[in-house]
Amino acid sequence: DAGVIQSPRHEVTEMGQEVTLRCKPISGHNSLFWYRQTMMRGLELLIYFNNNVPIDDSGMPEDRFSAKMPNASFSTLKIQPSEPRDSAVYFCASSLGEMAQGFREKLFFGSGTQLSVL
Amino acid sequence: AQSVTQPDIHITVSEGASLELRCNYSYGATPYLFWYVQSPGQGLQLLLKYFSGDTLVQGIKGFEAEFKRSQSSFNLRKPSVHWSDAAEYFCASYSSASKIIFGSGTRLSIRP
């Protein structure tokens, strides 16, 4: 398996522009997570999906952020409009975990998207 | 509220020396505990995990961790580090709140 695939690897954009980050989870995994990593705040969970359904989006910073998972093999994280403080590395991760058992299985991370908002 | 603390931001050890990275968790019951490693420019990779049973857990790449309930700790150890171990290490815990919480990370540098 190719692992979790994120695109683009790097994104540089100007303040106010829309940014879309993409993620393809590992085939067969039913949970997907979006994390943001910064020096100041470390690794923060933004949102996670189980069976394509958003379960908890309490980590999403504000309304400018939105995430979708239209099917089991694709998810997007959108920022509109983007701001310089959104600059960070955004990771997508997937796992095979049943909600009843909780997310005990290990997370498989993508290589991340380095976002720079100028 | 559940939290994970890694008190050491940056540690430097000599190649061949032993290593211990500290992790403390805050949770009423026994959480599920993990250690992840992140190499530069890469995502996180699971080293080991603890759910229950034997409190000494063996992981990949020669790492181990010991769960100590009395100290609310889950420290990561390796008897002899290699230059390739230079990376950032994250402790994480999962609770019944259905979230995996990560510590702030410890950056490990290896002195030749």
PDB file of N, CA and C in Angstrom, chain A residues 37 39 41-43, chain B residues 3-11 19-26 33-38 44 47 63 72-77 87-93 100-108:
ATOM      1  N   GLN A  37       0.312  21.192  12.773  1.00  0.00           N
ATOM      2  CA  GLN A  37       1.509  21.229  13.600  1.00  0.00           C
ATOM      3  C   GLN A  37       2.216  22.569  13.461  1.00  0.00           C
ATOM      4  N   MET A  39       5.164  25.292  15.679  1.00  0.00           N
ATOM      5  CA  MET A  39       6.155  25.331  16.759  1.00  0.00           C
ATOM      6  C   MET A  39       5.495  25.749  18.066  1.00  0.00           C
ATOM      7  N   ARG A  41       2.216  25.610  19.067  1.00  0.00           N
ATOM      8  CA  ARG A  41       1.108  24.852  19.614  1.00  0.00           C
ATOM      9  C   ARG A  41       1.271  23.347  19.486  1.00  0.00           C
ATOM     10  N   GLY A  42       2.350  22.932  18.827  1.00  0.00           N
ATOM     11  CA  GLY A  42       2.570  21.496  18.670  1.00  0.00           C
ATOM     12  C   GLY A  42       1.581  20.892  17.699  1.00  0.00           C
ATOM     13  N   LEU A  43       1.187  19.665  17.977  1.00  0.00           N
ATOM     14  CA  LEU A  43       0.304  18.915  17.088  1.00  0.00           C
ATOM     15  C   LEU A  43      -1.127  19.024  17.623  1.00  0.00           C
TER      16      LEU A  43
ATOM     17  N   SER B   3      -4.480  15.409  29.413  1.00  0.00           N
ATOM     18  CA  SER B   3      -3.330  16.127  28.874  1.00  0.00           C
ATOM     19  C   SER B   3      -2.119  15.216  28.858  1.00  0.00           C
ATOM     20  N   VAL B   4      -1.182  15.561  28.015  1.00  0.00           N
ATOM     21  CA  VAL B   4       0.081  14.833  27.908  1.00  0.00           C
ATOM     22  C   VAL B   4       1.203  15.865  27.977  1.00  0.00           C
ATOM     23  N   THR B   5       2.153  15.626  28.855  1.00  0.00           N
ATOM     24  CA  THR B   5       3.252  16.570  29.045  1.00  0.00           C
ATOM     25  C   THR B   5       4.584  15.919  28.740  1.00  0.00           C
ATOM     26  N   GLN B   6       5.327  16.569  27.892  1.00  0.00           N
ATOM     27  CA  GLN B   6       6.709  16.163  27.640  1.00  0.00           C
ATOM     28  C   GLN B   6       7.586  17.317  28.120  1.00  0.00           C
ATOM     29  N   PRO B   7       8.210  17.168  29.268  1.00  0.00           N
ATOM     30  CA  PRO B   7       8.891  18.315  29.881  1.00  0.00           C
ATOM     31  C   PRO B   7      10.178  18.745  29.175  1.00  0.00           C
ATOM     32  N   ASP B   8      10.743  17.867  28.382  1.00  0.00           N
ATOM     33  CA  ASP B   8      12.002  18.194  27.716  1.00  0.00           C
ATOM     34  C   ASP B   8      11.752  18.579  26.269  1.00  0.00           C
ATOM     35  N   ILE B   9      12.096  19.829  25.924  1.00  0.00           N
ATOM     36  CA  ILE B   9      11.879  20.289  24.558  1.00  0.00           C
ATOM     37  C   ILE B   9      12.950  19.723  23.627  1.00  0.00           C
ATOM     38  N   HIS B  10      14.192  19.706  24.128  1.00  0.00           N
ATOM     39  CA  HIS B  10      15.315  19.288  23.289  1.00  0.00           C
ATOM     40  C   HIS B  10      16.321  18.531  24.149  1.00  0.00           C
ATOM     41  N   ILE B  11      16.749  17.388  23.663  1.00  0.00           N
ATOM     42  CA  ILE B  11      17.757  16.583  24.361  1.00  0.00           C
ATOM     43  C   ILE B  11      18.851  16.210  23.378  1.00  0.00           C
ATOM     44  N   LEU B  19      19.256   6.449  26.369  1.00  0.00           N
ATOM     45  CA  LEU B  19      18.300   7.548  26.191  1.00  0.00           C
ATOM     46  C   LEU B  19      17.058   7.298  27.022  1.00  0.00           C
ATOM     47  N   GLU B  20      16.546   8.356  27.612  1.00  0.00           N
ATOM     48  CA  GLU B  20      15.225   8.290  28.237  1.00  0.00           C
ATOM     49  C   GLU B  20      14.505   9.595  27.969  1.00  0.00           C
ATOM     50  N   LEU B  21      13.344   9.485  27.341  1.00  0.00           N
ATOM     51  CA  LEU B  21      12.489  10.642  27.073  1.00  0.00           C
ATOM     52  C   LEU B  21      11.279  10.552  27.981  1.00  0.00           C
ATOM     53  N   ARG B  22      10.980  11.655  28.620  1.00  0.00           N
ATOM     54  CA  ARG B  22       9.933  11.656  29.630  1.00  0.00           C
ATOM     55  C   ARG B  22       8.565  12.015  29.056  1.00  0.00           C
ATOM     56  N   CYS B  23       7.563  11.389  29.631  1.00  0.00           N
ATOM     57  CA  CYS B  23       6.176  11.668  29.264  1.00  0.00           C
ATOM     58  C   CYS B  23       5.311  11.460  30.497  1.00  0.00           C
ATOM     59  N   ASN B  24       4.475  12.449  30.781  1.00  0.00           N
ATOM     60  CA  ASN B  24       3.503  12.330  31.868  1.00  0.00           C
ATOM     61  C   ASN B  24       2.116  12.580  31.313  1.00  0.00           C
ATOM     62  N   TYR B  25       1.167  11.819  31.797  1.00  0.00           N
ATOM     63  CA  TYR B  25      -0.205  11.985  31.334  1.00  0.00           C
ATOM     64  C   TYR B  25      -1.080  12.372  32.508  1.00  0.00           C
ATOM     65  N   SER B  26      -2.188  12.973  32.167  1.00  0.00           N
ATOM     66  CA  SER B  26      -3.141  13.378  33.181  1.00  0.00           C
ATOM     67  C   SER B  26      -4.496  12.828  32.774  1.00  0.00           C
ATOM     68  N   LEU B  33      -1.698   4.592  25.707  1.00  0.00           N
ATOM     69  CA  LEU B  33      -0.524   5.448  25.543  1.00  0.00           C
ATOM     70  C   LEU B  33       0.301   5.029  24.345  1.00  0.00           C
ATOM     71  N   PHE B  34       0.869   6.010  23.683  1.00  0.00           N
ATOM     72  CA  PHE B  34       1.617   5.781  22.449  1.00  0.00           C
ATOM     73  C   PHE B  34       2.888   6.630  22.457  1.00  0.00           C
ATOM     74  N   TRP B  35       3.877   6.154  21.715  1.00  0.00           N
ATOM     75  CA  TRP B  35       5.017   6.973  21.351  1.00  0.00           C
ATOM     76  C   TRP B  35       5.143   6.942  19.830  1.00  0.00           C
ATOM     77  N   TYR B  36       5.262   8.159  19.271  1.00  0.00           N
ATOM     78  CA  TYR B  36       5.460   8.313  17.835  1.00  0.00           C
ATOM     79  C   TYR B  36       6.781   9.024  17.605  1.00  0.00           C
ATOM     80  N   VAL B  37       7.371   8.758  16.438  1.00  0.00           N
ATOM     81  CA  VAL B  37       8.596   9.448  16.040  1.00  0.00           C
ATOM     82  C   VAL B  37       8.361  10.153  14.722  1.00  0.00           C
ATOM     83  N   GLN B  38       8.917  11.341  14.606  1.00  0.00           N
ATOM     84  CA  GLN B  38       8.789  12.113  13.372  1.00  0.00           C
ATOM     85  C   GLN B  38      10.167  12.491  12.878  1.00  0.00           C
ATOM     86  N   LEU B  44       4.337  11.224  11.250  1.00  0.00           N
ATOM     87  CA  LEU B  44       4.651  10.493  12.461  1.00  0.00           C
ATOM     88  C   LEU B  44       4.540   8.992  12.230  1.00  0.00           C
ATOM     89  N   LEU B  47       5.976   4.080  17.300  1.00  0.00           N
ATOM     90  CA  LEU B  47       7.067   3.276  17.853  1.00  0.00           C
ATOM     91  C   LEU B  47       6.535   2.124  18.704  1.00  0.00           C
ATOM     92  N   PHE B  63      13.386   0.489  20.717  1.00  0.00           N
ATOM     93  CA  PHE B  63      12.811   1.319  21.776  1.00  0.00           C
ATOM     94  C   PHE B  63      11.907   0.494  22.696  1.00  0.00           C
ATOM     95  N   SER B  72       2.236   8.383  36.905  1.00  0.00           N
ATOM     96  CA  SER B  72       1.531   8.861  35.700  1.00  0.00           C
ATOM     97  C   SER B  72       2.517   9.114  34.563  1.00  0.00           C
ATOM     98  N   SER B  73       3.419   8.158  34.401  1.00  0.00           N
ATOM     99  CA  SER B  73       4.460   8.366  33.399  1.00  0.00           C
ATOM    100  C   SER B  73       4.511   7.216  32.403  1.00  0.00           C
ATOM    101  N   PHE B  74       5.046   7.516  31.275  1.00  0.00           N
ATOM    102  CA  PHE B  74       5.222   6.519  30.196  1.00  0.00           C
ATOM    103  C   PHE B  74       6.492   6.920  29.452  1.00  0.00           C
ATOM    104  N   ASN B  75       7.637   6.733  30.073  1.00  0.00           N
ATOM    105  CA  ASN B  75       8.901   7.188  29.522  1.00  0.00           C
ATOM    106  C   ASN B  75       9.446   6.228  28.472  1.00  0.00           C
ATOM    107  N   LEU B  76      10.023   6.806  27.462  1.00  0.00           N
ATOM    108  CA  LEU B  76      10.594   6.057  26.346  1.00  0.00           C
ATOM    109  C   LEU B  76      12.090   5.869  26.582  1.00  0.00           C
ATOM    110  N   ARG B  77      12.571   4.671  26.311  1.00  0.00           N
ATOM    111  CA  ARG B  77      13.999   4.394  26.554  1.00  0.00           C
ATOM    112  C   ARG B  77      14.618   3.637  25.390  1.00  0.00           C
ATOM    113  N   ALA B  87      15.533  12.792  15.743  1.00  0.00           N
ATOM    114  CA  ALA B  87      14.175  13.034  15.255  1.00  0.00           C
ATOM    115  C   ALA B  87      13.407  13.735  16.370  1.00  0.00           C
ATOM    116  N   GLU B  88      12.128  13.929  16.130  1.00  0.00           N
ATOM    117  CA  GLU B  88      11.264  14.450  17.179  1.00  0.00           C
ATOM    118  C   GLU B  88      10.357  13.331  17.640  1.00  0.00           C
ATOM    119  N   TYR B  89      10.168  13.254  18.929  1.00  0.00           N
ATOM    120  CA  TYR B  89       9.424  12.153  19.533  1.00  0.00           C
ATOM    121  C   TYR B  89       8.191  12.714  20.249  1.00  0.00           C
ATOM    122  N   PHE B  90       7.069  12.079  19.973  1.00  0.00           N
ATOM    123  CA  PHE B  90       5.809  12.532  20.545  1.00  0.00           C
ATOM    124  C   PHE B  90       5.179  11.417  21.372  1.00  0.00           C
ATOM    125  N   CYS B  91       4.795  11.786  22.564  1.00  0.00           N
ATOM    126  CA  CYS B  91       4.001  10.905  23.398  1.00  0.00           C
ATOM    127  C   CYS B  91       2.538  11.266  23.160  1.00  0.00           C
ATOM    128  N   ALA B  92       1.666  10.279  23.209  1.00  0.00           N
ATOM    129  CA  ALA B  92       0.252  10.550  22.969  1.00  0.00           C
ATOM    130  C   ALA B  92      -0.589   9.644  23.840  1.00  0.00           C
ATOM    131  N   SER B  93      -1.785  10.096  24.120  1.00  0.00           N
ATOM    132  CA  SER B  93      -2.698   9.265  24.887  1.00  0.00           C
ATOM    133  C   SER B  93      -4.093   9.342  24.281  1.00  0.00           C
ATOM    134  N   ILE B 100      -7.227  11.432  20.407  1.00  0.00           N
ATOM    135  CA  ILE B 100      -5.820  11.141  20.673  1.00  0.00           C
ATOM    136  C   ILE B 100      -5.130  12.479  20.895  1.00  0.00           C
ATOM    137  N   ILE B 101      -4.574  12.639  22.080  1.00  0.00           N
ATOM    138  CA  ILE B 101      -3.922  13.885  22.439  1.00  0.00           C
ATOM    139  C   ILE B 101      -2.419  13.684  22.390  1.00  0.00           C
ATOM    140  N   PHE B 102      -1.730  14.587  21.728  1.00  0.00           N
ATOM    141  CA  PHE B 102      -0.283  14.507  21.605  1.00  0.00           C
ATOM    142  C   PHE B 102       0.398  15.483  22.561  1.00  0.00           C
ATOM    143  N   GLY B 103       1.553  15.084  23.068  1.00  0.00           N
ATOM    144  CA  GLY B 103       2.405  16.010  23.785  1.00  0.00           C
ATOM    145  C   GLY B 103       3.069  16.971  22.822  1.00  0.00           C
ATOM    146  N   SER B 104       3.802  17.905  23.357  1.00  0.00           N
ATOM    147  CA  SER B 104       4.416  18.953  22.523  1.00  0.00           C
ATOM    148  C   SER B 104       5.674  18.482  21.815  1.00  0.00           C
ATOM    149  N   GLY B 105       6.142  17.294  22.157  1.00  0.00           N
ATOM    150  CA  GLY B 105       7.276  16.730  21.452  1.00  0.00           C
ATOM    151  C   GLY B 105       8.610  17.009  22.128  1.00  0.00           C
ATOM    152  N   THR B 106       9.553  16.103  21.912  1.00  0.00           N
ATOM    153  CA  THR B 106      10.938  16.271  22.361  1.00  0.00           C
ATOM    154  C   THR B 106      11.849  16.046  21.169  1.00  0.00           C
ATOM    155  N   ARG B 107      12.659  17.048  20.881  1.00  0.00           N
ATOM    156  CA  ARG B 107      13.588  16.908  19.757  1.00  0.00           C
ATOM    157  C   ARG B 107      14.867  16.260  20.251  1.00  0.00           C
ATOM    158  N   LEU B 108      15.261  15.189  19.594  1.00  0.00           N
ATOM    159  CA  LEU B 108      16.463  14.449  19.987  1.00  0.00           C
ATOM    160  C   LEU B 108      17.579  14.713  18.983  1.00  0.00           C
TER     161      LEU B 108
END
